[in-house]
Short mmCIF file of C-alpha atoms in Angstrom, two decimals:
data_model
loop_
_atom_site.label_atom_id
_atom_site.label_comp_id
_atom_site.label_asym_id
_atom_site.label_seq_id
_atom_site.Cartn_x
_atom_site.Cartn_y
_atom_site.Cartn_z
CA UNK A 737 -57.08 -87.17 -183.01
CA UNK A 738 -58.51 -85.38 -179.88
CA UNK A 739 -60.99 -87.03 -178.29
CA UNK A 740 -61.37 -85.64 -175.26
CA UNK A 741 -65.07 -83.35 -175.16
CA UNK A 742 -64.07 -80.94 -172.81
CA UNK A 743 -60.51 -80.98 -174.42
CA UNK A 744 -62.49 -79.99 -178.14
CA UNK A 745 -64.69 -77.50 -176.52
CA UNK A 746 -61.09 -75.86 -174.33
CA UNK A 747 -60.16 -75.46 -178.48
CA UNK A 748 -63.55 -74.76 -180.30
CA UNK A 749 -63.98 -71.57 -178.30
CA UNK A 750 -60.73 -69.78 -178.69
CA UNK A 751 -60.44 -70.96 -182.04
CA UNK A 752 -63.71 -69.07 -183.11
CA UNK A 753 -62.56 -65.51 -180.81
CA UNK A 754 -58.93 -66.11 -182.92
CA UNK A 755 -61.16 -66.97 -186.70
CA UNK A 756 -63.53 -63.85 -185.99
CA UNK A 757 -60.57 -61.78 -184.91
CA UNK A 758 -58.56 -62.42 -188.24
CA UNK A 759 -61.83 -62.52 -190.81
CA UNK A 760 -62.80 -59.46 -189.08
CA UNK A 761 -59.12 -57.05 -189.87
CA UNK A 762 -58.23 -58.88 -192.94
CA UNK A 763 -62.02 -58.00 -194.67
CA UNK A 764 -61.55 -55.14 -192.99
CA UNK A 765 -58.68 -53.94 -194.85
CA UNK A 766 -58.85 -55.62 -197.76
CA UNK A 767 -59.88 -53.91 -201.36
CA UNK A 768 -60.87 -57.16 -202.93
CA UNK A 769 -61.37 -55.73 -206.53
CA UNK A 770 -57.90 -54.20 -207.05
CA UNK A 771 -55.77 -55.17 -209.68
CA UNK A 772 -52.16 -56.26 -208.51
CA UNK A 773 -49.40 -53.62 -208.38
CA UNK A 774 -46.00 -53.19 -208.57
CA UNK A 775 -44.06 -56.79 -207.93
CA UNK A 776 -47.13 -58.22 -207.24
CA UNK A 777 -48.17 -57.80 -210.92
CA UNK A 778 -44.85 -59.30 -211.59
CA UNK A 779 -46.56 -62.33 -209.91
CA UNK A 780 -49.79 -61.94 -211.17
CA UNK A 781 -48.36 -62.07 -214.35
CA UNK A 782 -46.01 -65.65 -213.69
CA UNK A 783 -49.18 -66.73 -212.35
CA UNK A 784 -51.25 -66.57 -215.40
CA UNK A 785 -48.76 -67.92 -217.64
CA UNK A 786 -48.10 -70.90 -215.28
CA UNK A 787 -51.57 -71.29 -215.68
CA UNK A 788 -52.61 -71.19 -219.52
CA UNK A 789 -49.63 -72.96 -220.49
CA UNK A 790 -46.83 -70.82 -221.31
CA UNK A 791 -44.24 -72.24 -218.48
CA UNK A 792 -42.64 -69.82 -215.93
CA UNK A 793 -42.41 -67.07 -218.57
CA UNK A 794 -42.48 -63.49 -218.91
CA UNK A 795 -45.20 -63.23 -220.91
CA UNK A 796 -45.36 -59.83 -220.59
CA UNK A 797 -42.22 -59.45 -222.43
CA UNK A 798 -41.77 -59.47 -226.33
CA UNK A 799 -39.63 -62.73 -226.04
CA UNK A 800 -41.39 -64.09 -223.54
CA UNK A 801 -38.04 -65.43 -222.00
CA UNK A 802 -37.91 -68.09 -218.72
CA UNK A 803 -37.75 -66.30 -215.62
CA UNK A 804 -35.77 -66.92 -212.93
CA UNK A 805 -35.96 -63.61 -210.06
CA UNK A 806 -38.71 -64.00 -208.42
CA UNK A 807 -39.00 -67.72 -206.15
CA UNK A 808 -41.37 -70.07 -207.47
CA UNK A 809 -43.52 -70.88 -204.58
CA UNK A 810 -46.02 -68.33 -204.78
CA UNK A 811 -47.10 -67.52 -208.31
CA UNK A 812 -47.04 -71.69 -208.86
CA UNK A 813 -49.78 -71.33 -205.90
CA UNK A 814 -51.46 -68.82 -207.37
CA UNK A 815 -51.61 -70.76 -210.51
CA UNK A 816 -53.00 -73.61 -209.26
CA UNK A 817 -55.88 -70.89 -207.30
CA UNK A 818 -56.77 -69.51 -210.68
CA UNK A 819 -56.88 -72.77 -212.64
CA UNK A 820 -60.06 -73.97 -209.98
CA UNK A 821 -61.44 -70.30 -210.03
CA UNK A 822 -60.69 -68.72 -213.06
CA UNK A 823 -57.72 -66.01 -213.16
CA UNK A 824 -58.99 -62.83 -211.40
CA UNK A 825 -57.68 -59.90 -208.59
CA UNK A 826 -60.54 -61.42 -206.42
CA UNK A 827 -59.92 -64.43 -206.44
CA UNK A 828 -56.16 -64.00 -205.93
CA UNK A 829 -56.95 -61.04 -203.14
CA UNK A 830 -59.44 -64.62 -201.07
CA UNK A 831 -56.38 -66.65 -201.47
CA UNK A 832 -53.80 -64.86 -199.98
CA UNK A 833 -56.71 -63.94 -197.01
CA UNK A 834 -57.66 -67.48 -196.65
CA UNK A 835 -53.14 -68.27 -195.97
CA UNK A 836 -53.28 -65.31 -193.52
CA UNK A 837 -56.08 -66.56 -191.93
CA UNK A 838 -54.74 -69.84 -191.61
CA UNK A 839 -51.07 -68.42 -190.23
CA UNK A 840 -52.66 -66.61 -187.60
CA UNK A 841 -54.43 -70.70 -186.10
CA UNK A 842 -50.47 -72.09 -187.01
CA UNK A 843 -49.34 -68.99 -184.91
CA UNK A 844 -52.16 -69.61 -182.16
CA UNK A 845 -51.20 -73.42 -182.16
CA UNK A 846 -47.52 -72.84 -181.56
CA UNK A 847 -48.35 -70.64 -178.55
CA UNK A 848 -50.45 -72.84 -177.22
CA UNK A 849 -47.47 -75.38 -176.63
CA UNK A 850 -45.89 -72.59 -174.69
CA UNK A 851 -47.84 -70.36 -172.91
CA UNK A 852 -51.18 -70.85 -170.66
CA UNK A 853 -54.56 -71.12 -173.05
CA UNK A 854 -55.53 -67.57 -171.43
CA UNK A 855 -52.21 -66.34 -172.66
CA UNK A 856 -51.83 -68.21 -176.15
CA UNK A 857 -55.03 -66.81 -176.89
CA UNK A 858 -54.75 -62.53 -175.68
CA UNK A 859 -51.39 -63.32 -177.79
CA UNK A 860 -53.09 -64.77 -181.02
CA UNK A 861 -55.45 -62.21 -180.70
CA UNK A 862 -53.10 -59.04 -180.60
CA UNK A 863 -51.62 -61.14 -183.53
CA UNK A 864 -55.29 -61.28 -185.29
CA UNK A 865 -56.35 -57.67 -185.78
CA UNK A 866 -51.51 -56.86 -186.15
CA UNK A 867 -52.43 -53.62 -188.19
CA UNK A 868 -49.52 -55.30 -190.85
CA UNK A 869 -51.08 -58.22 -190.90
CA UNK A 870 -54.18 -56.83 -191.55
CA UNK A 871 -53.35 -54.61 -194.07
CA UNK A 872 -51.12 -57.13 -195.74
CA UNK A 873 -53.50 -60.08 -195.21
CA UNK A 874 -54.98 -60.07 -198.82
CA UNK A 875 -52.64 -58.33 -200.52
CA UNK A 876 -51.31 -59.81 -204.49
CA UNK A 877 -47.65 -60.66 -202.86
CA UNK A 878 -46.25 -63.97 -201.79
CA UNK A 879 -46.15 -62.63 -197.94
CA UNK A 880 -49.40 -64.17 -197.09
CA UNK A 881 -48.51 -67.27 -198.39
CA UNK A 882 -45.03 -67.46 -196.36
CA UNK A 883 -46.59 -66.16 -192.98
CA UNK A 884 -48.67 -69.34 -193.37
CA UNK A 885 -45.50 -71.61 -194.40
CA UNK A 886 -43.13 -70.48 -191.77
CA UNK A 887 -45.65 -70.46 -188.92
CA UNK A 888 -46.54 -74.54 -190.05
CA UNK A 889 -42.34 -74.73 -189.68
CA UNK A 890 -42.40 -72.90 -186.26
CA UNK A 891 -45.32 -75.24 -185.32
CA UNK A 892 -44.15 -78.62 -186.82
CA UNK A 893 -40.51 -77.98 -185.43
CA UNK A 894 -42.09 -78.88 -182.19
CA UNK A 895 -44.02 -81.81 -183.05
CA UNK A 896 -43.36 -85.29 -184.26
CA UNK A 897 -44.50 -84.25 -187.75
CA UNK A 898 -41.58 -81.41 -188.42
CA UNK A 899 -40.74 -81.73 -192.15
CA UNK A 900 -37.81 -79.97 -194.20
CA UNK A 901 -40.28 -79.76 -196.96
CA UNK A 902 -42.14 -76.53 -195.09
CA UNK A 903 -38.89 -74.93 -194.46
CA UNK A 904 -37.46 -75.59 -198.54
CA UNK A 905 -41.41 -74.32 -199.51
CA UNK A 906 -40.71 -70.82 -197.53
CA UNK A 907 -37.36 -70.36 -199.23
CA UNK A 908 -39.20 -71.20 -203.14
CA UNK A 909 -41.90 -68.64 -201.29
CA UNK A 910 -39.31 -65.72 -200.23
CA UNK A 911 -35.55 -66.48 -200.43
CA UNK A 912 -35.52 -64.59 -196.59
CA UNK A 913 -36.42 -68.11 -195.48
CA UNK A 914 -33.12 -69.28 -195.54
CA UNK A 915 -33.20 -67.40 -191.79
CA UNK A 916 -36.11 -69.55 -190.99
CA UNK A 917 -33.91 -72.82 -192.40
CA UNK A 918 -30.59 -71.75 -190.22
CA UNK A 919 -32.96 -71.35 -187.12
CA UNK A 920 -34.26 -74.56 -187.65
CA UNK A 921 -31.47 -76.32 -187.81
CA UNK A 922 -28.97 -74.90 -184.97
CA UNK A 923 -32.24 -75.55 -182.34
CA UNK A 924 -32.45 -79.83 -183.58
CA UNK A 925 -35.32 -80.82 -180.97
CA UNK A 926 -34.06 -84.19 -181.28
CA UNK A 927 -30.90 -86.00 -180.40
CA UNK A 928 -27.90 -86.37 -181.74
CA UNK A 929 -27.87 -83.09 -182.66
CA UNK A 930 -24.80 -83.86 -185.44
CA UNK A 931 -27.63 -86.24 -187.42
CA UNK A 932 -30.40 -84.35 -187.08
CA UNK A 933 -28.85 -80.65 -188.59
CA UNK A 934 -26.85 -83.24 -190.57
CA UNK A 935 -30.37 -84.57 -192.32
CA UNK A 936 -32.32 -81.58 -191.75
CA UNK A 937 -30.09 -79.36 -194.19
CA UNK A 938 -29.41 -82.07 -196.54
CA UNK A 939 -32.37 -83.02 -197.27
CA UNK A 940 -33.92 -78.86 -197.53
CA UNK A 941 -30.60 -78.23 -199.71
CA UNK A 942 -31.98 -81.62 -202.14
CA UNK A 943 -35.29 -79.74 -202.20
CA UNK A 944 -33.79 -76.55 -202.80
CA UNK A 945 -30.91 -77.65 -205.80
CA UNK A 946 -33.59 -77.46 -209.21
CA UNK A 947 -34.39 -74.33 -208.38
CA UNK A 948 -30.70 -73.10 -208.09
CA UNK A 949 -29.74 -74.75 -211.19
CA UNK A 950 -32.77 -73.80 -212.68
CA UNK A 951 -31.77 -70.26 -211.88
CA UNK A 952 -28.26 -70.79 -212.84
CA UNK A 953 -29.08 -72.28 -216.43
CA UNK A 954 -31.51 -68.98 -217.21
CA UNK A 955 -28.41 -66.56 -216.43
CA UNK A 956 -26.05 -68.19 -218.84
CA UNK A 957 -28.94 -68.52 -221.25
CA UNK A 958 -29.59 -65.12 -220.75
CA UNK A 959 -25.77 -63.54 -221.03
CA UNK A 960 -26.64 -61.36 -218.14
CA UNK A 961 -23.98 -59.51 -216.61
CA UNK A 962 -26.18 -57.45 -214.02
CA UNK A 963 -25.33 -58.66 -210.34
CA UNK A 964 -27.92 -61.36 -208.79
CA UNK A 965 -29.65 -59.82 -205.41
CA UNK A 966 -27.41 -60.97 -202.83
CA UNK A 967 -24.53 -59.83 -205.06
CA UNK A 968 -26.10 -56.40 -205.64
CA UNK A 969 -26.62 -56.15 -201.87
CA UNK A 970 -23.03 -56.92 -200.86
CA UNK A 971 -21.22 -54.18 -203.23
CA UNK A 972 -23.59 -51.54 -200.76
CA UNK A 973 -24.04 -53.80 -198.09
CA UNK A 974 -21.53 -50.91 -195.67
CA UNK A 975 -23.10 -48.08 -197.70
CA UNK A 976 -25.76 -46.54 -194.58
CA UNK A 977 -25.11 -49.48 -192.07
CA UNK A 978 -25.96 -46.99 -189.32
CA UNK A 979 -29.15 -45.24 -190.37
CA UNK A 980 -30.54 -49.30 -191.43
CA UNK A 981 -30.55 -50.04 -187.92
CA UNK A 982 -31.70 -46.88 -186.75
CA UNK A 983 -34.50 -47.60 -189.34
CA UNK A 984 -35.22 -51.82 -187.66
CA UNK A 985 -35.13 -49.89 -184.12
CA UNK A 986 -37.99 -47.77 -184.91
CA UNK A 987 -39.68 -50.16 -186.32
CA UNK A 988 -39.86 -52.93 -184.18
CA UNK A 989 -42.16 -51.40 -182.02
CA UNK A 990 -43.89 -50.33 -184.89
CA UNK A 991 -44.68 -53.32 -185.65
CA UNK A 992 -46.84 -54.92 -183.24
CA UNK A 993 -48.68 -51.80 -181.84
CA UNK A 994 -48.62 -49.02 -185.00
CA UNK A 995 -46.79 -46.53 -186.74
CA UNK A 996 -46.55 -44.26 -183.82
CA UNK A 997 -42.98 -43.96 -184.22
CA UNK A 998 -43.03 -42.93 -187.68
CA UNK A 999 -45.61 -40.72 -187.59
CA UNK A 1000 -43.72 -38.99 -184.55
CA UNK A 1001 -40.34 -38.60 -186.75
CA UNK A 1002 -42.60 -36.00 -189.40
CA UNK A 1003 -44.13 -33.66 -186.29
CA UNK A 1004 -40.67 -31.78 -185.62
CA UNK A 1005 -37.19 -31.88 -183.99
CA UNK A 1006 -38.33 -33.26 -180.33
CA UNK A 1007 -40.31 -35.30 -181.41
CA UNK A 1008 -37.93 -37.67 -183.41
CA UNK A 1009 -35.87 -37.44 -180.59
CA UNK A 1010 -38.75 -38.88 -178.24
CA UNK A 1011 -39.57 -41.21 -180.97
CA UNK A 1012 -35.83 -42.60 -181.45
CA UNK A 1013 -35.51 -42.64 -177.23
CA UNK A 1014 -39.27 -44.50 -177.31
CA UNK A 1015 -38.47 -47.38 -180.09
CA UNK A 1016 -34.61 -47.91 -178.27
CA UNK A 1017 -36.15 -48.90 -174.74
CA UNK A 1018 -38.95 -50.72 -176.75
CA UNK A 1019 -36.56 -53.08 -179.46
CA UNK A 1020 -34.77 -53.07 -176.09
CA UNK A 1021 -37.71 -54.47 -173.97
CA UNK A 1022 -37.94 -56.95 -176.48
CA UNK A 1023 -34.92 -57.78 -177.10
CA UNK A 1024 -34.42 -59.20 -173.41
CA UNK A 1025 -37.31 -60.81 -173.67
CA UNK A 1026 -36.69 -63.16 -176.55
CA UNK A 1027 -32.82 -63.11 -174.38
CA UNK A 1028 -35.46 -64.42 -171.45
CA UNK A 1029 -37.09 -67.29 -173.06
CA UNK A 1030 -33.70 -68.55 -174.85
CA UNK A 1031 -33.59 -71.17 -172.01
CA UNK A 1032 -36.71 -73.27 -173.84
CA UNK A 1033 -36.61 -75.06 -176.66
CA UNK A 1034 -39.91 -73.07 -177.84
CA UNK A 1035 -38.32 -69.30 -177.36
CA UNK A 1036 -35.41 -70.46 -178.68
CA UNK A 1037 -36.29 -70.77 -182.03
CA UNK A 1038 -38.04 -67.29 -181.83
CA UNK A 1039 -34.99 -66.14 -180.80
CA UNK A 1040 -32.49 -67.94 -183.61
CA UNK A 1041 -35.16 -67.05 -186.07
CA UNK A 1042 -34.96 -62.95 -184.93
CA UNK A 1043 -30.58 -63.26 -184.85
CA UNK A 1044 -30.73 -64.86 -187.98
CA UNK A 1045 -33.04 -62.23 -189.68
CA UNK A 1046 -32.17 -59.55 -188.07
CA UNK A 1047 -28.74 -58.66 -188.97
CA UNK A 1048 -29.56 -59.81 -192.48
CA UNK A 1049 -32.11 -57.22 -192.73
CA UNK A 1050 -29.93 -54.58 -192.07
CA UNK A 1051 -26.93 -55.30 -194.12
CA UNK A 1052 -29.67 -55.77 -197.06
CA UNK A 1053 -29.98 -52.34 -198.57
CA UNK A 1054 -33.30 -51.70 -199.57
CA UNK A 1055 -35.54 -51.17 -196.24
CA UNK A 1056 -38.55 -51.66 -198.80
CA UNK A 1057 -40.73 -49.04 -195.56
CA UNK A 1058 -40.70 -51.86 -193.17
CA UNK A 1059 -42.15 -54.63 -195.05
CA UNK A 1060 -39.68 -56.77 -193.85
CA UNK A 1061 -41.08 -57.69 -190.47
CA UNK A 1062 -44.24 -58.65 -191.33
CA UNK A 1063 -43.13 -62.00 -191.27
CA UNK A 1064 -41.25 -61.35 -188.44
CA UNK A 1065 -44.43 -59.69 -185.77
CA UNK A 1066 -45.66 -63.57 -184.26
CA UNK A 1067 -41.90 -63.91 -182.96
CA UNK A 1068 -41.75 -60.27 -182.02
CA UNK A 1069 -44.61 -60.55 -180.11
CA UNK A 1070 -43.29 -63.17 -177.99
CA UNK A 1071 -40.25 -61.48 -177.08
CA UNK A 1072 -42.87 -58.17 -176.11
CA UNK A 1073 -44.67 -61.34 -173.99
CA UNK A 1074 -41.17 -62.25 -172.09
CA UNK A 1075 -39.94 -58.17 -171.72
CA UNK A 1076 -43.16 -57.75 -170.39
CA UNK A 1077 -44.00 -59.69 -167.31
CA UNK A 1078 -40.12 -59.56 -166.46
CA UNK A 1079 -41.28 -55.60 -166.23
CA UNK A 1080 -45.15 -56.97 -164.14
CA UNK A 1081 -42.52 -59.11 -162.25
CA UNK A 1082 -40.37 -56.15 -161.25
CA UNK A 1083 -43.74 -53.79 -160.90
CA UNK A 1084 -45.44 -56.09 -158.78
CA UNK A 1085 -42.68 -55.84 -155.61
CA UNK A 1086 -44.11 -52.86 -155.10
CA UNK A 1087 -47.34 -53.30 -154.27
CA UNK A 1088 -48.19 -56.72 -153.72
CA UNK A 1089 -46.03 -59.97 -153.03
CA UNK A 1090 -43.83 -60.83 -156.50
CA UNK A 1091 -46.25 -62.35 -159.21
CA UNK A 1092 -45.44 -65.58 -160.21
CA UNK A 1093 -44.17 -66.00 -164.01
CA UNK A 1094 -47.76 -67.09 -165.13
CA UNK A 1095 -49.18 -64.35 -164.27
CA UNK A 1096 -47.21 -62.01 -165.19
CA UNK A 1097 -47.61 -63.52 -169.50
CA UNK A 1098 -51.17 -63.24 -168.66
CA UNK A 1099 -50.96 -60.02 -167.87
CA UNK A 1100 -48.46 -59.19 -170.34
CA UNK A 1101 -50.41 -60.57 -173.49
CA UNK A 1102 -53.62 -58.79 -172.41
CA UNK A 1103 -51.40 -55.54 -172.58
CA UNK A 1104 -50.02 -56.29 -175.90
CA UNK A 1105 -53.68 -56.48 -177.19
CA UNK A 1106 -54.95 -53.94 -175.50
CA UNK A 1107 -51.90 -51.78 -177.58
CA UNK A 1108 -52.71 -53.61 -180.74
CA UNK A 1109 -56.22 -52.70 -180.66
CA UNK A 1110 -56.95 -48.89 -181.13
CA UNK A 1111 -54.40 -48.33 -184.64
CA UNK A 1112 -56.04 -51.29 -186.40
CA UNK A 1113 -59.28 -50.21 -185.33
CA UNK A 1114 -58.52 -46.45 -186.51
CA UNK A 1115 -57.28 -48.45 -190.04
CA UNK A 1116 -60.14 -50.36 -190.29
CA UNK A 1117 -62.49 -47.52 -189.31
CA UNK A 1118 -61.07 -45.02 -191.41
CA UNK A 1119 -60.73 -47.30 -194.48
CA UNK A 1120 -57.39 -46.16 -195.75
CA UNK A 1121 -55.98 -49.22 -196.28
CA UNK A 1122 -59.35 -49.75 -198.83
CA UNK A 1123 -59.10 -46.48 -200.52
CA UNK A 1124 -56.92 -46.13 -204.67
CA UNK A 1125 -54.71 -43.70 -203.91
CA UNK A 1126 -54.24 -40.55 -206.55
CA UNK A 1127 -51.78 -42.13 -208.51
CA UNK A 1128 -53.32 -45.55 -209.11
CA UNK A 1129 -56.32 -44.25 -210.28
CA UNK A 1130 -54.50 -42.03 -212.95
CA UNK A 1131 -52.39 -45.26 -213.40
CA UNK A 1132 -55.99 -46.95 -214.00
CA UNK A 1133 -56.84 -44.63 -216.68
CA UNK A 1134 -53.53 -44.48 -218.05
CA UNK A 1135 -53.75 -48.36 -218.88
CA UNK A 1136 -57.61 -47.78 -220.29
CA UNK A 1137 -56.15 -45.59 -222.72
CA UNK A 1138 -53.68 -47.58 -223.90
CA UNK A 1139 -56.23 -50.36 -224.10
CA UNK A 1140 -59.47 -48.81 -225.39
CA UNK A 1141 -57.92 -46.38 -227.60
CA UNK A 1142 -54.17 -46.54 -228.35
CA UNK A 1143 -54.09 -48.18 -231.98
CA UNK A 1144 -50.64 -48.43 -232.59
CA UNK A 1145 -49.42 -51.78 -232.35
CA UNK A 1146 -46.13 -52.56 -230.15
CA UNK A 1147 -44.65 -52.97 -226.98
CA UNK A 1148 -45.00 -50.20 -224.24
CA UNK A 1149 -41.59 -48.41 -222.31
CA UNK A 1150 -42.42 -47.66 -218.54
CA UNK A 1151 -40.74 -48.62 -214.90
CA UNK A 1152 -43.71 -51.61 -214.29
CA UNK A 1153 -44.46 -53.40 -218.08
CA UNK A 1154 -45.47 -56.51 -215.70
CA UNK A 1155 -48.70 -53.76 -214.17
CA UNK A 1156 -49.07 -52.37 -217.73
CA UNK A 1157 -49.64 -55.86 -219.49
CA UNK A 1158 -51.55 -57.07 -216.56
CA UNK A 1159 -54.42 -54.01 -217.25
CA UNK A 1160 -53.85 -53.76 -221.19
CA UNK A 1161 -52.70 -57.12 -221.86
CA UNK A 1162 -49.77 -54.83 -223.98
CA UNK A 1163 -46.14 -56.37 -223.92
CA UNK A 1164 -43.82 -54.07 -222.14
CA UNK A 1165 -39.96 -53.16 -221.91
CA UNK A 1166 -38.18 -51.47 -219.23
CA UNK A 1167 -35.17 -49.94 -219.05
CA UNK A 1168 -31.70 -49.97 -216.73
CA UNK A 1169 -31.53 -48.04 -213.86
CA UNK A 1170 -29.12 -46.95 -211.28
CA UNK A 1171 -31.95 -47.87 -208.72
CA UNK A 1172 -30.10 -50.98 -207.84
CA UNK A 1173 -26.05 -51.06 -206.89
CA UNK A 1174 -24.51 -52.22 -209.68
CA UNK A 1175 -26.68 -51.46 -212.51
CA UNK A 1176 -25.97 -47.73 -214.01
CA UNK A 1177 -29.42 -45.31 -216.00
CA UNK A 1178 -29.76 -46.78 -219.62
CA UNK A 1179 -28.85 -43.48 -221.43
CA UNK A 1180 -30.94 -42.00 -224.92
CA UNK A 1181 -28.83 -43.71 -227.06
CA UNK A 1182 -29.54 -47.49 -224.81
CA UNK A 1183 -33.26 -46.82 -225.67
CA UNK A 1184 -32.91 -45.87 -228.64
CA UNK A 1185 -30.97 -49.64 -229.63
CA UNK A 1186 -34.16 -50.98 -227.45
CA UNK A 1187 -37.49 -49.05 -229.30
CA UNK A 1188 -35.57 -49.89 -232.58
CA UNK A 1189 -35.68 -53.66 -231.99
CA UNK A 1190 -38.96 -53.80 -230.59
CA UNK A 1191 -40.98 -51.38 -232.26
CA UNK A 1192 -42.04 -49.91 -229.55
CA UNK A 1193 -45.30 -48.05 -229.61
CA UNK A 1194 -45.40 -45.33 -226.49
CA UNK A 1195 -43.21 -45.14 -223.48
CA UNK A 1196 -45.11 -44.54 -220.16
CA UNK A 1197 -42.92 -42.22 -218.14
CA UNK A 1198 -44.63 -42.54 -214.41
CA UNK A 1199 -42.62 -39.38 -212.75
CA UNK A 1200 -41.57 -39.72 -209.45
CA UNK A 1201 -44.44 -41.51 -207.76
CA UNK A 1202 -42.73 -42.44 -204.49
CA UNK A 1203 -41.28 -40.26 -201.88
CA UNK A 1204 -37.37 -39.01 -202.60
CA UNK A 1205 -37.52 -41.43 -205.56
CA UNK A 1206 -35.05 -42.55 -208.01
CA UNK A 1207 -35.55 -40.09 -211.20
CA UNK A 1208 -36.26 -42.55 -213.97
CA UNK A 1209 -33.75 -42.28 -217.00
CA UNK A 1210 -37.13 -42.07 -219.24
CA UNK A 1211 -37.31 -38.85 -218.23
CA UNK A 1212 -33.46 -37.93 -219.21
CA UNK A 1213 -34.89 -39.65 -222.40
CA UNK A 1214 -38.00 -38.11 -222.86
CA UNK A 1215 -36.54 -34.46 -223.00
CA UNK A 1216 -33.72 -35.58 -225.11
CA UNK A 1217 -35.55 -37.14 -227.35
CA UNK A 1218 -38.74 -34.36 -227.83
CA UNK A 1219 -38.50 -34.25 -231.34
CA UNK A 1220 -39.87 -37.74 -231.97
CA UNK A 1221 -41.99 -38.33 -229.38
CA UNK A 1222 -45.84 -36.60 -229.53
CA UNK A 1223 -47.52 -36.37 -226.13
CA UNK A 1224 -51.17 -38.42 -226.09
CA UNK A 1225 -52.20 -38.79 -222.88
CA UNK A 1226 -51.50 -36.28 -219.33
CA UNK A 1227 -52.12 -36.61 -215.83
CA UNK A 1228 -50.80 -34.06 -213.65
CA UNK A 1229 -51.53 -33.13 -209.57
CA UNK A 1230 -49.80 -31.89 -207.24
CA UNK A 1231 -47.75 -34.96 -206.53
CA UNK A 1232 -48.03 -37.25 -209.32
CA UNK A 1233 -46.96 -36.56 -212.61
CA UNK A 1234 -47.77 -38.86 -215.49
CA UNK A 1235 -47.49 -38.65 -219.61
CA UNK A 1236 -48.14 -41.17 -222.43
CA UNK A 1237 -46.04 -39.86 -225.65
CA UNK A 1238 -45.90 -42.17 -228.88
CA UNK A 1239 -43.46 -42.24 -230.89
CA UNK A 1240 -43.73 -39.84 -234.12
CA UNK A 1241 -41.77 -42.21 -236.53
#
């Protein structure tokens, strides 16, 4: 407990600035009433099942099967939130926003253990207004909870209160949390080293074991022959390895300052070349900074987290538009701070006596904060993250039609059944696609069998909602079985097509 009034004042003032900046960033990017979409809808359906007594089941499927694909921590936390507030998208957004804001505070407390108060404050403010943390901060996804748990685990790692339960909770929120476990056990604070590693790792494994056995049992009981996510990655690990490496090199500076490299690459050949060069230099600065901080325990943990996570991301065949980098922003900021501080010290030789490292870090932290402001301010001011995209508006209209005017009973086949269920309470089905390694597109006879088994009433064809998206087997089915289907709803725009078909028989 803190007793000194002076220390309390020193904590309260920067904390107020950090809370204000974080609230402004998250609230300025939030669309509080927006329903969950894609993976978010899947999480929301699981949380609804838990909150309403169904257990961990896919209640959007006609069979209501046990579920074991998403890890359970975020749906369970959201279900507890809904138990207290009632089931709504607004409360889910508020819950995520609270997690993100507390994650920024935890990161600041971690920074204060490593740097002077003014340096830690500038670095925390840069994190608080970070455009990716602001955009993702209120999303109905597992990221906000993971951000909080990961920063709490890192902070606890530097204190006497460190707990393997936080590491296990990180992994049960997002599977990439295993990299945080690896980084933590490889850099023990206490000695003897071997005892610390064995105790921490053993407790984490013990806490993860029930979920591992449950997931294996659910897969066995379902008779699934579909490879699990890690096995899928192994099937295509070597494909596109260089392109994924370049992708993440480009996205590292973007994650800190804004999507400048991404935007530049759509401007022409010379912009593409220049953006790659600039991104490469910036990434080298970050990596050098992590190496420079390696001599300190708090610096080693940041370096180990990145060293264990980035190779996994490069090997993983799905880039998710840089979403995987969002939890790494505090560690990237640490690397950028140390790298910029080295450049500042080197530059100070030309006009004065060489700066001390603490002064150089302070200058570097405020440079990072100044560089983080422009795009974050533009993102909030333009309202881009609050505007509902055209495809979302049409999808909402289609679901309204299914909920209010579609009178034929039966499930709906669609690309994302969770999205349809959340908006219509109609159970749904999806078909196998070749989007992931180890899968192949379902052919028309296989879809016919699915329709006959579950007495499907409608099929919703969402044609290529993403740029360069894989063509859905549902589009092929509609072409092959045109005589069985009647078009009952249509939305067409320059970049988007959405059809609803009813089965004639």
